[in-house]
mmCIF file of C-alpha atoms and ligand atoms in Angstrom:
data_model
loop_
_atom_site.group_PDB
_atom_site.id
_atom_site.type_symbol
_atom_site.label_atom_id
_atom_site.label_comp_id
_atom_site.label_asym_id
_atom_site.label_seq_id
_atom_site.Cartn_x
_atom_site.Cartn_y
_atom_site.Cartn_z
ATOM 1 C CA MET A 1 7.207 -38.991 45.829
ATOM 2 C CA ARG A 2 6.633 -38.786 49.612
ATOM 3 C CA HIS A 3 3.829 -40.376 51.607
ATOM 4 C CA LEU A 4 2.859 -39.855 55.245
ATOM 5 C CA ILE A 5 2.063 -43.191 56.866
ATOM 6 C CA GLU A 6 3.367 -42.574 60.377
ATOM 7 C CA PRO A 7 4.968 -39.605 62.179
ATOM 8 C CA MET A 8 8.482 -41.037 61.797
ATOM 9 C CA ASP A 9 8.157 -40.533 58.033
ATOM 10 C CA MET A 10 8.920 -36.885 58.765
ATOM 11 C CA THR A 11 12.100 -35.635 60.431
ATOM 12 C CA PRO A 12 11.672 -33.299 63.411
ATOM 13 C CA ALA A 13 12.878 -30.473 61.148
ATOM 14 C CA GLU A 14 10.189 -31.289 58.565
ATOM 15 C CA ILE A 15 7.553 -31.392 61.294
ATOM 16 C CA ASP A 16 8.752 -28.024 62.599
ATOM 17 C CA ALA A 17 8.511 -26.594 59.085
ATOM 18 C CA VAL A 18 4.893 -27.785 58.718
ATOM 19 C CA LEU A 19 3.985 -26.377 62.149
ATOM 20 C CA ASP A 20 5.693 -23.066 61.269
ATOM 21 C CA LEU A 21 3.794 -22.874 57.987
ATOM 22 C CA ALA A 22 0.534 -23.628 59.829
ATOM 23 C CA GLY A 23 1.375 -20.742 62.172
ATOM 24 C CA ARG A 24 1.833 -18.380 59.222
ATOM 25 C CA ILE A 25 -1.450 -19.547 57.682
ATOM 26 C CA ILE A 26 -3.238 -18.826 60.985
ATOM 27 C CA GLN A 27 -1.790 -15.282 60.928
ATOM 28 C CA ASN A 28 -2.989 -14.556 57.406
ATOM 29 C CA PRO A 29 -5.266 -17.227 55.897
ATOM 30 C CA ARG A 30 -6.247 -15.049 52.931
ATOM 31 C CA ALA A 31 -2.712 -15.120 51.576
ATOM 32 C CA TYR A 32 -3.119 -18.868 51.042
ATOM 33 C CA ALA A 33 -6.584 -18.879 49.480
ATOM 34 C CA GLN A 34 -5.321 -19.639 45.955
ATOM 35 C CA LYS A 35 -2.316 -21.832 46.718
ATOM 36 C CA CYS A 36 -3.904 -25.066 45.506
ATOM 37 C CA THR A 37 -6.147 -23.765 42.735
ATOM 38 C CA GLY A 38 -6.586 -26.525 40.165
ATOM 39 C CA LYS A 39 -5.441 -29.271 42.568
ATOM 40 C CA LYS A 40 -7.647 -32.082 43.843
ATOM 41 C CA LEU A 41 -7.633 -33.972 47.128
ATOM 42 C CA ALA A 42 -9.293 -37.403 47.286
ATOM 43 C CA THR A 43 -10.622 -38.529 50.671
ATOM 44 C CA LEU A 44 -10.983 -42.321 50.758
ATOM 45 C CA PHE A 45 -12.731 -43.107 54.029
ATOM 46 C CA TYR A 46 -13.594 -46.736 54.730
ATOM 47 C CA GLU A 47 -14.349 -45.903 58.386
ATOM 48 C CA PRO A 48 -16.510 -43.249 60.086
ATOM 49 C CA SER A 49 -15.051 -39.792 60.580
ATOM 50 C CA THR A 50 -16.201 -36.260 61.275
ATOM 51 C CA ARG A 51 -13.135 -34.164 62.020
ATOM 52 C CA THR A 52 -10.455 -35.843 60.001
ATOM 53 C CA ARG A 53 -12.357 -36.021 56.739
ATOM 54 C CA LEU A 54 -14.061 -32.650 57.037
ATOM 55 C CA SER A 55 -10.891 -30.894 58.170
ATOM 56 C CA PHE A 56 -9.001 -32.321 55.199
ATOM 57 C CA GLU A 57 -11.775 -31.161 52.902
ATOM 58 C CA ALA A 58 -12.061 -27.736 54.536
ATOM 59 C CA ALA A 59 -8.270 -27.394 54.355
ATOM 60 C CA MET A 60 -8.180 -28.107 50.614
ATOM 61 C CA LEU A 61 -11.158 -25.826 49.930
ATOM 62 C CA GLU A 62 -9.532 -22.993 51.891
ATOM 63 C CA LEU A 63 -6.432 -23.407 49.725
ATOM 64 C CA GLY A 64 -8.583 -22.941 46.624
ATOM 65 C CA GLY A 65 -8.461 -26.627 45.630
ATOM 66 C CA SER A 66 -11.244 -29.149 45.166
ATOM 67 C CA VAL A 67 -12.159 -32.401 46.867
ATOM 68 C CA LEU A 68 -13.677 -35.712 45.815
ATOM 69 C CA GLY A 69 -14.058 -39.045 47.540
ATOM 70 C CA PHE A 70 -16.239 -41.357 49.564
ATOM 71 C CA SER A 71 -17.096 -41.430 53.246
ATOM 72 C CA SER A 72 -17.889 -45.117 53.778
ATOM 73 C CA ALA A 73 -16.781 -48.443 52.383
ATOM 74 C CA ASP A 74 -20.418 -49.203 51.414
ATOM 75 C CA SER A 75 -20.547 -46.324 48.974
ATOM 76 C CA SER A 76 -17.317 -47.292 47.170
ATOM 77 C CA SER A 77 -16.375 -50.320 45.077
ATOM 78 C CA ALA A 78 -14.909 -51.889 48.224
ATOM 79 C CA ALA A 79 -18.488 -53.140 48.673
ATOM 80 C CA LYS A 80 -18.039 -55.071 45.417
ATOM 81 C CA GLY A 81 -14.738 -56.515 46.592
ATOM 82 C CA GLU A 82 -12.229 -54.081 45.066
ATOM 83 C CA SER A 83 -8.820 -54.058 46.755
ATOM 84 C CA VAL A 84 -7.208 -50.947 48.221
ATOM 85 C CA ALA A 85 -4.380 -51.415 45.713
ATOM 86 C CA ASP A 86 -6.745 -51.186 42.746
ATOM 87 C CA THR A 87 -8.765 -48.331 44.219
ATOM 88 C CA ILE A 88 -5.690 -46.150 44.748
ATOM 89 C CA ARG A 89 -4.408 -46.885 41.246
ATOM 90 C CA VAL A 90 -7.708 -45.602 39.910
ATOM 91 C CA VAL A 91 -7.851 -42.586 42.220
ATOM 92 C CA SER A 92 -4.321 -41.659 41.117
ATOM 93 C CA CYS A 93 -5.872 -40.875 37.700
ATOM 94 C CA TYR A 94 -8.376 -38.430 39.226
ATOM 95 C CA ALA A 95 -6.626 -36.579 42.055
ATOM 96 C CA ASP A 96 -3.266 -35.027 43.018
ATOM 97 C CA ILE A 97 -3.126 -36.267 46.626
ATOM 98 C CA ALA A 98 -5.142 -38.737 48.717
ATOM 99 C CA ALA A 99 -6.032 -39.123 52.393
ATOM 100 C CA ILE A 100 -7.107 -42.654 53.314
ATOM 101 C CA ARG A 101 -8.726 -44.073 56.453
ATOM 102 C CA HIS A 102 -9.204 -47.811 56.746
ATOM 103 C CA PRO A 103 -10.067 -50.272 59.541
ATOM 104 C CA LYS A 104 -7.085 -52.512 58.742
ATOM 105 C CA GLU A 105 -3.638 -51.767 60.118
ATOM 106 C CA GLY A 106 -1.220 -51.284 57.226
ATOM 107 C CA ALA A 107 -3.874 -50.334 54.638
ATOM 108 C CA ALA A 108 -2.385 -46.873 54.039
ATOM 109 C CA MET A 109 1.031 -48.408 53.514
ATOM 110 C CA VAL A 110 -0.376 -50.817 50.943
ATOM 111 C CA ALA A 111 -2.080 -47.902 49.188
ATOM 112 C CA ALA A 112 1.233 -46.006 49.099
ATOM 113 C CA LEU A 113 2.930 -48.969 47.391
ATOM 114 C CA TYR A 114 0.489 -48.835 44.471
ATOM 115 C CA SER A 115 -0.209 -45.116 44.339
ATOM 116 C CA GLY A 116 0.795 -42.640 41.663
ATOM 117 C CA ILE A 117 0.085 -39.714 44.027
ATOM 118 C CA PRO A 118 1.141 -38.857 47.598
ATOM 119 C CA VAL A 119 -0.844 -40.828 50.198
ATOM 120 C CA ILE A 120 -1.644 -39.568 53.685
ATOM 121 C CA ASN A 121 -2.672 -42.059 56.355
ATOM 122 C CA ALA A 122 -5.814 -40.660 57.994
ATOM 123 C CA GLY A 123 -5.962 -43.602 60.434
ATOM 124 C CA ASP A 124 -5.266 -47.303 59.857
ATOM 125 C CA GLY A 125 -7.094 -49.508 62.350
ATOM 126 C CA GLY A 126 -5.609 -49.411 65.839
ATOM 127 C CA HIS A 127 -2.189 -48.513 64.457
ATOM 128 C CA GLN A 128 -1.288 -44.903 63.565
ATOM 129 C CA HIS A 129 -2.872 -41.517 62.851
ATOM 130 C CA PRO A 130 -0.081 -39.091 61.902
ATOM 131 C CA THR A 131 -2.194 -36.058 60.954
ATOM 132 C CA GLN A 132 -3.962 -36.121 64.315
ATOM 133 C CA THR A 133 -0.460 -36.036 65.756
ATOM 134 C CA LEU A 134 0.462 -32.962 63.709
ATOM 135 C CA THR A 135 -2.734 -31.415 65.092
ATOM 136 C CA ASP A 136 -1.719 -32.378 68.632
ATOM 137 C CA LEU A 137 1.824 -31.059 68.197
ATOM 138 C CA LEU A 138 0.595 -27.728 66.840
ATOM 139 C CA SER A 139 -1.886 -27.508 69.726
ATOM 140 C CA ILE A 140 0.759 -28.255 72.353
ATOM 141 C CA ARG A 141 3.326 -25.926 70.802
ATOM 142 C CA SER A 142 0.816 -23.091 70.451
ATOM 143 C CA LEU A 143 -0.762 -23.467 73.881
ATOM 144 C CA LYS A 144 2.277 -24.437 75.975
ATOM 145 C CA GLY A 145 4.890 -22.595 73.909
ATOM 146 C CA ARG A 146 7.172 -25.624 73.509
ATOM 147 C CA LEU A 147 7.416 -29.298 72.619
ATOM 148 C CA ASN A 148 10.224 -30.145 75.050
ATOM 149 C CA GLN A 149 10.377 -30.289 78.863
ATOM 150 C CA LEU A 150 6.860 -31.603 79.190
ATOM 151 C CA THR A 151 5.163 -34.275 81.254
ATOM 152 C CA ILE A 152 2.414 -35.721 79.119
ATOM 153 C CA GLY A 153 -0.318 -37.938 80.521
ATOM 154 C CA LEU A 154 -2.171 -40.145 78.068
ATOM 155 C CA CYS A 155 -5.334 -41.582 79.528
ATOM 156 C CA GLY A 156 -7.882 -44.161 78.394
ATOM 157 C CA ASP A 157 -7.576 -46.801 75.683
ATOM 158 C CA LEU A 158 -3.839 -46.846 75.059
ATOM 159 C CA MET A 159 -3.979 -50.271 73.424
ATOM 160 C CA PHE A 160 -6.252 -49.514 70.475
ATOM 161 C CA GLY A 161 -5.971 -45.715 70.373
ATOM 162 C CA ARG A 162 -4.016 -44.942 67.212
ATOM 163 C CA THR A 163 -3.740 -41.244 68.073
ATOM 164 C CA VAL A 164 -1.902 -42.258 71.259
ATOM 165 C CA HIS A 165 0.588 -44.441 69.389
ATOM 166 C CA SER A 166 1.399 -41.718 66.879
ATOM 167 C CA LEU A 167 1.661 -38.972 69.507
ATOM 168 C CA ILE A 168 4.052 -40.999 71.667
ATOM 169 C CA LYS A 169 6.234 -41.802 68.659
ATOM 170 C CA ALA A 170 6.392 -38.157 67.636
ATOM 171 C CA MET A 171 6.926 -36.685 71.131
ATOM 172 C CA MET A 172 9.683 -39.182 71.948
ATOM 173 C CA ARG A 173 11.999 -37.187 69.739
ATOM 174 C CA TYR A 174 11.866 -33.987 71.830
ATOM 175 C CA GLU A 175 14.159 -33.301 74.798
ATOM 176 C CA GLN A 176 13.099 -33.989 78.369
ATOM 177 C CA VAL A 177 9.677 -35.325 77.601
ATOM 178 C CA ARG A 178 8.240 -37.814 80.083
ATOM 179 C CA PHE A 179 5.138 -39.899 79.611
ATOM 180 C CA VAL A 180 2.574 -40.969 82.179
ATOM 181 C CA LEU A 181 0.469 -43.756 80.689
ATOM 182 C CA ILE A 182 -2.869 -44.065 82.470
ATOM 183 C CA SER A 183 -5.060 -47.019 81.528
ATOM 184 C CA PRO A 184 -6.743 -50.159 82.830
ATOM 185 C CA ARG A 185 -4.316 -53.122 82.760
ATOM 186 C CA GLU A 186 -6.116 -54.617 79.745
ATOM 187 C CA LEU A 187 -5.723 -51.438 77.706
ATOM 188 C CA ARG A 188 -2.032 -50.670 78.227
ATOM 189 C CA VAL A 189 0.074 -49.527 75.249
ATOM 190 C CA PRO A 190 1.108 -52.279 72.823
ATOM 191 C CA ASP A 191 4.557 -53.807 73.292
ATOM 192 C CA TYR A 192 6.053 -52.091 70.257
ATOM 193 C CA ILE A 193 5.388 -48.686 71.822
ATOM 194 C CA ARG A 194 6.737 -49.725 75.256
ATOM 195 C CA ASP A 195 9.812 -51.235 73.572
ATOM 196 C CA ALA A 196 10.476 -48.009 71.675
ATOM 197 C CA LEU A 197 10.302 -46.022 74.942
ATOM 198 C CA LEU A 198 12.686 -48.445 76.658
ATOM 199 C CA LEU A 199 15.081 -48.527 73.725
ATOM 200 C CA HIS A 200 15.394 -44.745 73.619
ATOM 201 C CA LYS A 201 15.518 -44.491 77.436
ATOM 202 C CA ILE A 202 12.529 -42.169 77.565
ATOM 203 C CA PRO A 203 11.161 -41.825 81.104
ATOM 204 C CA PHE A 204 7.646 -43.212 81.454
ATOM 205 C CA GLN A 205 5.371 -44.791 84.030
ATOM 206 C CA GLU A 206 2.240 -46.884 83.657
ATOM 207 C CA VAL A 207 -0.527 -46.365 86.210
ATOM 208 C CA GLU A 208 -4.199 -47.165 86.583
ATOM 209 C CA ARG A 209 -5.464 -44.180 88.552
ATOM 210 C CA LEU A 210 -5.675 -40.691 87.028
ATOM 211 C CA GLU A 211 -6.082 -39.031 90.456
ATOM 212 C CA GLU A 212 -2.665 -40.315 91.529
ATOM 213 C CA VAL A 213 -0.741 -38.554 88.786
ATOM 214 C CA ILE A 214 -2.818 -35.664 87.428
ATOM 215 C CA HIS A 215 -0.941 -33.113 89.603
ATOM 216 C CA LYS A 216 2.325 -33.664 87.709
ATOM 217 C CA LEU A 217 1.007 -33.271 84.181
ATOM 218 C CA ASP A 218 1.577 -30.375 81.781
ATOM 219 C CA VAL A 219 -0.653 -31.991 79.154
ATOM 220 C CA LEU A 220 -3.493 -34.451 79.750
ATOM 221 C CA TYR A 221 -4.488 -36.295 76.572
ATOM 222 C CA MET A 222 -7.824 -38.048 77.134
ATOM 223 C CA THR A 223 -9.058 -40.755 74.749
ATOM 224 C CA ARG A 224 -12.201 -42.762 74.153
ATOM 225 C CA VAL A 225 -12.363 -46.528 74.610
ATOM 226 C CA GLN A 226 -12.284 -47.797 71.006
ATOM 227 C CA ARG A 227 -15.452 -49.870 70.934
ATOM 228 C CA GLU A 228 -15.079 -50.914 67.285
ATOM 229 C CA ARG A 229 -11.752 -52.619 67.978
ATOM 230 C CA PHE A 230 -12.996 -54.824 70.832
ATOM 231 C CA PHE A 231 -13.562 -58.510 70.296
ATOM 232 C CA ASN A 232 -16.528 -58.615 72.638
ATOM 233 C CA GLU A 233 -19.098 -56.118 73.822
ATOM 234 C CA GLU A 234 -18.939 -57.244 77.479
ATOM 235 C CA ASP A 235 -15.302 -56.155 77.772
ATOM 236 C CA TYR A 236 -16.187 -52.839 76.201
ATOM 237 C CA ILE A 237 -19.039 -52.247 78.635
ATOM 238 C CA ARG A 238 -16.832 -53.135 81.602
ATOM 239 C CA LEU A 239 -14.027 -50.799 80.520
ATOM 240 C CA ARG A 240 -15.775 -47.895 78.812
ATOM 241 C CA ASP A 241 -16.236 -45.727 81.889
ATOM 242 C CA SER A 242 -12.814 -46.399 83.413
ATOM 243 C CA TYR A 243 -12.037 -42.663 83.370
ATOM 244 C CA ILE A 244 -14.278 -39.675 83.578
ATOM 245 C CA LEU A 245 -12.513 -36.346 83.877
ATOM 246 C CA ASP A 246 -14.681 -34.001 85.940
ATOM 247 C CA ILE A 247 -14.218 -30.759 87.852
ATOM 248 C CA ASP A 248 -13.274 -32.593 91.055
ATOM 249 C CA LYS A 249 -10.371 -34.359 89.389
ATOM 250 C CA LEU A 250 -9.344 -31.195 87.554
ATOM 251 C CA ARG A 251 -8.964 -29.441 90.940
ATOM 252 C CA LEU A 252 -5.940 -31.670 91.563
ATOM 253 C CA ALA A 253 -4.221 -30.521 88.344
ATOM 254 C CA LYS A 254 -1.821 -27.653 87.662
ATOM 255 C CA GLU A 255 -3.386 -24.304 86.810
ATOM 256 C CA ASP A 256 -1.652 -24.279 83.443
ATOM 257 C CA MET A 257 -2.176 -27.911 82.456
ATOM 258 C CA ILE A 258 -3.984 -28.312 79.132
ATOM 259 C CA VAL A 259 -6.575 -30.996 78.416
ATOM 260 C CA LEU A 260 -6.553 -32.352 74.867
ATOM 261 C CA HIS A 261 -8.743 -35.025 73.261
ATOM 262 C CA PRO A 262 -8.712 -36.102 69.600
ATOM 263 C CA LEU A 263 -12.526 -36.395 69.825
ATOM 264 C CA PRO A 264 -15.119 -37.850 69.539
ATOM 265 C CA ARG A 265 -15.596 -37.968 73.293
ATOM 266 C CA VAL A 266 -18.137 -40.429 74.562
ATOM 267 C CA ASN A 267 -18.180 -40.140 78.340
ATOM 268 C CA GLU A 268 -14.597 -39.567 79.366
ATOM 269 C CA ILE A 269 -14.788 -35.792 79.829
ATOM 270 C CA ALA A 270 -17.799 -34.420 81.696
ATOM 271 C CA PRO A 271 -19.362 -31.475 79.836
ATOM 272 C CA GLU A 272 -18.837 -29.309 82.956
ATOM 273 C CA VAL A 273 -15.111 -29.375 82.138
ATOM 274 C CA ASP A 274 -15.708 -27.561 78.824
ATOM 275 C CA ASN A 275 -15.886 -24.173 80.542
ATOM 276 C CA ASP A 276 -12.593 -24.606 82.380
ATOM 277 C CA PRO A 277 -9.773 -22.595 80.742
ATOM 278 C CA ARG A 278 -7.662 -25.766 80.689
ATOM 279 C CA ALA A 279 -10.104 -27.508 78.309
ATOM 280 C CA CYS A 280 -8.472 -27.069 74.883
ATOM 281 C CA TYR A 281 -10.038 -29.848 72.801
ATOM 282 C CA PHE A 282 -12.184 -27.571 70.689
ATOM 283 C CA LYS A 283 -9.264 -25.227 69.982
ATOM 284 C CA GLN A 284 -7.381 -28.379 68.975
ATOM 285 C CA VAL A 285 -9.990 -29.007 66.256
ATOM 286 C CA LEU A 286 -9.208 -25.666 64.623
ATOM 287 C CA TYR A 287 -5.468 -26.300 64.730
ATOM 288 C CA GLY A 288 -6.244 -29.534 62.868
ATOM 289 C CA LYS A 289 -7.566 -27.667 59.861
ATOM 290 C CA TYR A 290 -4.612 -25.279 59.654
ATOM 291 C CA VAL A 291 -2.008 -27.981 60.059
ATOM 292 C CA ARG A 292 -3.644 -29.997 57.262
ATOM 293 C CA MET A 293 -3.504 -26.923 55.020
ATOM 294 C CA ALA A 294 0.217 -26.724 55.727
ATOM 295 C CA LEU A 295 0.660 -30.452 55.164
ATOM 296 C CA ILE A 296 -1.191 -30.479 51.835
ATOM 297 C CA MET A 297 0.887 -27.546 50.572
ATOM 298 C CA THR A 298 4.096 -29.224 51.700
ATOM 299 C CA MET A 299 3.273 -32.621 50.194
ATOM 300 C CA LEU A 300 2.191 -31.068 46.900
ATOM 301 C CA GLY A 301 5.374 -28.997 46.813
ATOM 302 C CA VAL A 302 3.416 -25.746 46.546
ATOM 303 C CA GLU A 303 5.617 -22.674 46.990
ATOM 304 C CA GLU A 304 4.671 -20.218 49.687
HETATM 305 C C1 LIG B 1 -9.646 -40.424 66.430
HETATM 306 C C2 LIG B 1 -9.487 -41.596 65.472
HETATM 307 O O1 LIG B 1 -10.211 -41.706 64.489
HETATM 308 O O2 LIG B 1 -8.585 -42.375 65.741
HETATM 309 N N1 LIG B 1 -10.507 -39.443 65.936
HETATM 310 C C3 LIG B 1 -9.982 -38.452 65.163
HETATM 311 O O3 LIG B 1 -9.495 -38.696 64.092
HETATM 312 N N2 LIG B 1 -9.972 -37.217 65.655
HETATM 313 C C4 LIG B 1 -9.954 -40.813 67.809
HETATM 314 C C5 LIG B 1 -11.114 -41.720 68.060
HETATM 315 O O4 LIG B 1 -11.837 -42.103 67.159
HETATM 316 O O5 LIG B 1 -11.301 -42.045 69.233
#
């Protein structure tokens, strides 16, 4: 049985196959409307979510399957002190596949150890978020036409942003990709990400000012400062508005750059940017549903 805890759990060929399947679903969604009839997806969300949980649920419903689950720790037996290990053992009796989001790093991996069904990590603390990465890869491939030969800027909270960690790990495996890491000094990527880039000799630079580098980017991936992972509110308040992408800054960028954001945005992209053709973060949301349809089918071993 396979689980998806971080992007490296899939080979590049497996990722390509999921993205290809998502592409075919986009072409003809009706052909997939019965593929998971009789199957159940459990969504175990111990942390807030709009897109990830609802896109998983919409994906399963559009495949003809059903969904069950909880959307906060308070409404599950976690509030009574039940462990993740026990919860997943129980859920394995009710569902065919589970997506879990938890505030603790490593929680999805623990669930996988005790699970009788495939487990998908839907975000574990400030660690990894592999299905957002599949969403991001499908968005980049669809909108830029390739996943290689790209200069990708990641901007904002690179320390706690799990989508950033997963996207870097996944994109590292494509040819001629360079990273521009834009963050305040305090919110630079964790050492394990920097070490992986150094080890694989992937070109990257770390800078503090977006204006200095925006002209070279093919993709600009904006992120929110992760308030819930800060130890004190004062630091959050000081750092939260470090970057605000507005029309003036966008004027410095290439005509064909794309702006992505895993959402929710708080203040880091001015609403005036939404009307610019380079703003692709709402298209990205739709890709997220289709790629999760493809992932669920793949992990359940459903034939096309
Ligand atoms: C992200 C997350 O939960 O890590 N949201 C998402 O899943 N699209 C990003 C964030 O919360 O900032």
